[in-house]
Tab-separated table of C-alpha atoms in Angstrom:
chain	number	residue	atom	x	y	z
A	1	PRO	CA	0.000	0.000	0.000
A	2	ASP	CA	0.988	3.573	-0.516
A	3	VAL	CA	2.467	5.057	2.630
A	4	ILE	CA	2.747	8.758	3.394
A	5	ILE	CA	5.199	9.711	6.125
A	6	GLU	CA	5.041	13.193	7.531
A	7	ALA	CA	8.279	14.531	9.019
A	8	GLN	CA	8.871	17.681	10.953
A	9	PHE	CA	12.132	19.605	11.025
A	10	ASP	CA	13.567	20.662	14.315
A	11	ASP	CA	16.819	22.241	15.314
A	12	ASN	CA	18.661	18.917	15.275
A	13	ASP	CA	17.622	18.340	11.647
A	14	ALA	CA	18.913	21.736	10.687
A	15	GLU	CA	22.250	21.030	12.375
A	16	HIS	CA	22.798	17.620	10.800
A	17	GLY	CA	21.647	18.738	7.350
A	18	GLN	CA	19.535	17.207	4.569
A	19	ASP	CA	21.503	13.942	4.358
A	20	HIS	CA	20.693	13.076	7.966
A	21	TRP	CA	16.982	13.665	7.335
A	22	GLN	CA	16.966	11.370	4.278
A	23	ASP	CA	18.727	8.601	6.225
A	24	THR	CA	16.192	8.917	9.043
A	25	LEU	CA	13.300	8.786	6.579
A	26	THR	CA	14.740	5.656	4.909
A	27	ASP	CA	15.095	3.917	8.261
A	28	ASP	CA	11.493	4.781	9.152
A	29	ILE	CA	10.225	3.262	5.877
A	30	LYS	CA	12.199	0.058	6.431
A	31	LYS	CA	10.903	-0.226	9.968
A	32	LEU	CA	7.330	0.336	8.795
A	33	SER	CA	7.677	-2.362	6.115
A	34	LEU	CA	9.038	-4.866	8.629
A	35	ASP	CA	6.232	-4.090	11.071
A	36	ASN	CA	3.587	-4.634	8.357
A	37	GLY	CA	5.229	-7.920	7.350
A	38	GLU	CA	5.187	-9.224	10.922
A	39	LYS	CA	1.511	-8.223	11.282
A	40	GLY	CA	0.660	-10.042	8.034
A	41	LYS	CA	2.379	-13.213	9.246
A	42	ALA	CA	0.621	-13.021	12.573
A	43	SER	CA	-2.802	-12.544	11.008
A	44	GLY	CA	-2.194	-15.434	8.619
A	45	VAL	CA	-1.452	-18.052	11.296
A	46	THR	CA	-3.723	-16.954	14.128
A	47	GLY	CA	-7.337	-18.087	14.260
A	48	VAL	CA	-10.353	-16.502	15.904
A	49	HIS	CA	-9.380	-17.863	19.319
A	50	GLY	CA	-5.701	-17.083	18.881
A	51	THR	CA	-4.719	-20.662	17.987
A	52	LYS	CA	-2.363	-21.530	15.158
A	53	GLN	CA	-4.051	-22.978	12.056
A	54	ASP	CA	-2.532	-26.119	10.518
A	55	ASP	CA	-2.678	-25.903	6.716
A	56	GLY	CA	-0.683	-29.079	6.194
A	57	PRO	CA	3.016	-29.773	6.018
A	58	LYS	CA	5.264	-26.919	4.997
A	59	VAL	CA	8.099	-28.677	3.171
A	60	ASN	CA	10.343	-27.029	0.586
A	61	ASP	CA	11.368	-30.336	-1.023
A	62	PRO	CA	8.334	-31.986	-2.729
A	63	ARG	CA	10.027	-35.386	-2.481
A	64	LEU	CA	9.556	-35.311	1.290
A	65	LEU	CA	5.769	-34.819	1.073
A	66	PRO	CA	3.373	-37.745	1.687
A	67	ASP	CA	1.669	-39.209	-1.388
A	68	GLU	CA	-1.746	-37.757	-0.487
A	69	PHE	CA	-0.365	-34.244	-1.003
A	70	LEU	CA	1.034	-34.967	-4.474
A	71	GLN	CA	-0.743	-34.611	-7.829
A	72	ARG	CA	0.484	-36.929	-10.533
A	73	THR	CA	1.126	-35.312	-13.923
A	74	ALA	CA	1.774	-36.727	-17.369
A	75	LYS	CA	2.356	-35.676	-20.963
A	76	VAL	CA	0.861	-37.089	-24.170
A	77	VAL	CA	3.725	-38.265	-26.388
A	78	CYS	CA	1.895	-40.111	-29.167
A	79	ILE	CA	-1.608	-40.744	-30.563
A	80	LEU	CA	-1.912	-44.483	-31.242
A	81	GLU	CA	-5.436	-44.486	-32.641
A	82	ARG	CA	-7.911	-41.754	-33.440
A	83	LYS	CA	-11.241	-42.789	-31.964
A	84	HIS	CA	-13.212	-39.661	-32.758
A	85	SER	CA	-14.487	-39.219	-36.302
A	86	ARG	CA	-13.184	-35.617	-36.323
A	87	ALA	CA	-16.600	-34.626	-37.704
A	88	ALA	CA	-18.916	-32.245	-35.895
A	89	THR	CA	-22.227	-30.473	-36.416
A	90	GLY	CA	-22.343	-26.732	-35.887
A	91	PHE	CA	-22.699	-23.224	-37.242
A	92	ILE	CA	-20.442	-20.912	-39.234
A	93	LYS	CA	-19.921	-17.217	-38.640
A	94	LEU	CA	-17.577	-14.449	-39.709
A	95	LEU	CA	-14.468	-13.689	-37.695
A	96	ALA	CA	-14.689	-10.798	-35.251
A	97	ASP	CA	-11.631	-8.920	-36.556
A	98	ARG	CA	-12.681	-7.720	-40.002
A	99	ASN	CA	-9.342	-5.978	-40.599
A	100	SER	CA	-7.207	-9.082	-40.162
A	101	GLU	CA	-5.731	-11.073	-43.036
A	102	LEU	CA	-7.402	-14.202	-41.660
A	103	PHE	CA	-10.849	-12.624	-42.129
A	104	LYS	CA	-10.330	-12.684	-45.900
A	105	ARG	CA	-9.507	-16.391	-45.942
A	106	CYS	CA	-11.379	-18.160	-43.135
A	107	ALA	CA	-14.625	-18.340	-41.208
A	108	MET	CA	-15.240	-19.669	-37.706
A	109	PHE	CA	-17.053	-22.976	-37.192
A	110	SER	CA	-18.683	-23.371	-33.753
A	111	PRO	CA	-19.670	-26.985	-32.945
A	112	VAL	CA	-22.899	-27.750	-31.137
A	113	ASP	CA	-20.989	-30.211	-28.954
A	114	HIS	CA	-18.851	-28.017	-26.700
A	115	ARG	CA	-16.355	-30.840	-26.197
A	116	VAL	CA	-15.214	-30.248	-29.782
A	117	PRO	CA	-12.983	-27.188	-30.353
A	118	ARG	CA	-13.873	-24.312	-32.613
A	119	VAL	CA	-12.440	-24.618	-36.112
A	120	TYR	CA	-11.132	-22.309	-38.821
A	121	VAL	CA	-12.726	-23.251	-42.152
A	122	PRO	CA	-11.809	-21.780	-45.584
A	123	LEU	CA	-14.248	-19.265	-47.033
A	124	ALA	CA	-14.060	-21.285	-50.253
A	125	ASP	CA	-15.976	-24.079	-48.479
A	126	CYS	CA	-18.723	-21.685	-47.359
A	127	PRO	CA	-21.734	-20.663	-49.474
A	128	PRO	CA	-20.852	-18.067	-52.142
A	129	ASP	CA	-22.905	-15.287	-50.497
A	130	PHE	CA	-21.883	-16.101	-46.935
A	131	VAL	CA	-19.691	-13.007	-46.481
A	132	THR	CA	-22.423	-10.584	-47.588
A	133	LYS	CA	-25.354	-12.491	-46.010
A	134	ALA	CA	-23.846	-14.137	-42.949
A	135	GLU	CA	-27.016	-13.581	-40.901
A	136	ALA	CA	-28.988	-15.769	-43.317
A	137	TYR	CA	-26.848	-18.752	-42.308
A	138	ALA	CA	-26.932	-18.110	-38.558
A	139	GLN	CA	-29.331	-21.040	-37.944
A	140	MET	CA	-28.065	-23.314	-40.707
A	141	LEU	CA	-26.369	-26.552	-39.626
A	142	PHE	CA	-23.126	-27.664	-41.294
A	143	ILE	CA	-20.871	-30.685	-41.014
A	144	CYS	CA	-17.200	-29.856	-40.494
A	145	ARG	CA	-14.292	-32.275	-40.281
A	146	ILE	CA	-11.099	-31.369	-38.424
A	147	VAL	CA	-7.996	-31.960	-40.540
A	148	ASP	CA	-5.222	-30.311	-38.519
A	149	TRP	CA	-4.435	-28.391	-35.340
A	150	LYS	CA	-1.142	-26.526	-35.293
A	151	GLU	CA	0.691	-26.099	-32.014
A	152	ASP	CA	0.820	-22.292	-32.292
A	153	SER	CA	-2.907	-21.883	-33.044
A	154	ASN	CA	-5.762	-21.519	-30.572
A	155	PHE	CA	-8.210	-23.132	-33.005
A	156	ALA	CA	-8.145	-26.241	-35.165
A	157	SER	CA	-8.286	-26.199	-38.967
A	158	GLY	CA	-10.990	-28.016	-40.874
A	159	GLN	CA	-13.154	-28.315	-43.961
A	160	LEU	CA	-16.887	-27.928	-44.404
A	161	CYS	CA	-18.267	-31.207	-45.741
A	162	LYS	CA	-21.965	-30.572	-46.137
A	163	SER	CA	-24.852	-28.232	-45.410
A	164	LEU	CA	-27.477	-30.145	-43.431
A	165	GLY	CA	-30.321	-27.659	-43.311
A	166	GLN	CA	-32.192	-25.639	-40.724
A	167	ALA	CA	-31.337	-26.253	-37.074
A	168	GLY	CA	-34.139	-27.783	-35.021
A	169	GLU	CA	-35.547	-29.976	-37.791
A	170	ILE	CA	-35.459	-33.734	-37.289
A	171	GLU	CA	-33.710	-34.819	-40.506
A	172	PRO	CA	-30.727	-32.400	-40.332
A	173	GLU	CA	-30.240	-33.045	-36.620
A	174	SER	CA	-30.386	-36.829	-37.083
A	175	GLU	CA	-27.981	-36.779	-40.022
A	176	GLY	CA	-25.555	-34.672	-38.016
A	177	ILE	CA	-25.574	-37.115	-35.080
A	178	LEU	CA	-25.033	-40.124	-37.360
A	179	THR	CA	-22.143	-38.398	-39.143
A	180	GLU	CA	-20.448	-37.423	-35.875
A	181	TYR	CA	-20.452	-41.050	-34.693
A	182	GLY	CA	-19.315	-42.431	-38.035
A	183	VAL	CA	-22.533	-44.327	-38.807
A	184	ASP	CA	-22.953	-45.161	-42.501
A	185	PHE	CA	-26.539	-44.217	-43.371
A	186	SER	CA	-26.169	-44.240	-47.150
A	187	ASP	CA	-28.544	-46.247	-49.366
A	188	PHE	CA	-28.035	-50.004	-49.552
A	189	SER	CA	-26.224	-51.307	-52.615
A	190	PRO	CA	-28.036	-53.517	-55.206
A	191	GLU	CA	-26.061	-56.522	-53.959
A	192	VAL	CA	-27.490	-56.077	-50.473
A	193	LEU	CA	-31.035	-55.561	-51.745
A	194	GLU	CA	-30.838	-58.818	-53.726
A	195	CYS	CA	-30.476	-60.718	-50.453
A	196	LEU	CA	-33.996	-59.684	-49.444
A	197	PRO	CA	-37.051	-61.788	-50.377
A	198	GLN	CA	-38.155	-61.017	-53.897
A	199	ASN	CA	-41.640	-62.578	-53.774
A	200	LEU	CA	-43.853	-60.007	-52.125
A	201	PRO	CA	-45.795	-59.890	-49.931
A	202	TRP	CA	-43.446	-62.003	-47.844
A	203	VAL	CA	-44.623	-63.834	-44.706
A	204	ILE	CA	-42.804	-65.896	-42.092
A	205	SER	CA	-43.327	-69.611	-42.607
A	206	PRO	CA	-44.954	-71.564	-39.742
A	207	GLY	CA	-41.834	-73.726	-39.326
A	208	GLU	CA	-39.570	-70.655	-39.014
A	209	LEU	CA	-41.988	-68.968	-36.628
A	210	ALA	CA	-42.127	-72.063	-34.402
A	211	LYS	CA	-38.359	-71.979	-33.611
A	212	ARG	CA	-38.100	-68.232	-33.098
A	213	ARG	CA	-39.120	-65.948	-30.258
A	214	ASP	CA	-41.797	-63.493	-31.405
A	215	LEU	CA	-40.740	-59.971	-30.474
A	216	ARG	CA	-43.294	-58.178	-32.652
């Protein structure tokens, strides 16, 4: 805290001169600082009833601390397998800094799932009129896939894969969830469809029904 010390000159100060007064003032400041430090220590260790509070062991060497006072730490050194699909559903918007060089090249993708980081996506992947009509796409869902995340960047880099449609509608929301979890929901191939019964309408035979459990 700022401290103001008022000093008064007397005859002794006049006799010893200005240097003596400055030395006296310096000593007073040092003494005041030491007094405040002792008061701070006293207030930090004394409780309401004047008893000393025990905050745990005070040890300078961490190796001497018990295990319950230690927090284990680790560092990721390698990614063995990427479990996440790197795809996310979210919204695109313009960058806040319109004067930056990045504003001319990228847009910001904000995932709906907050566990996924925000992503820089190229403006070339966005709709052609996105820069001039960004508000028209404020509630439009997109699929973005993360492709890289540089160590010196706060945000990942990605590519827009698809426009799903209006947020809140069942089909776009469902397609986004399936894409995020890597579920293939494309149409069945002709080879797969040929495995189905061709004579319609098809019914379960009595013999087949007799050895199965009916879960209809």
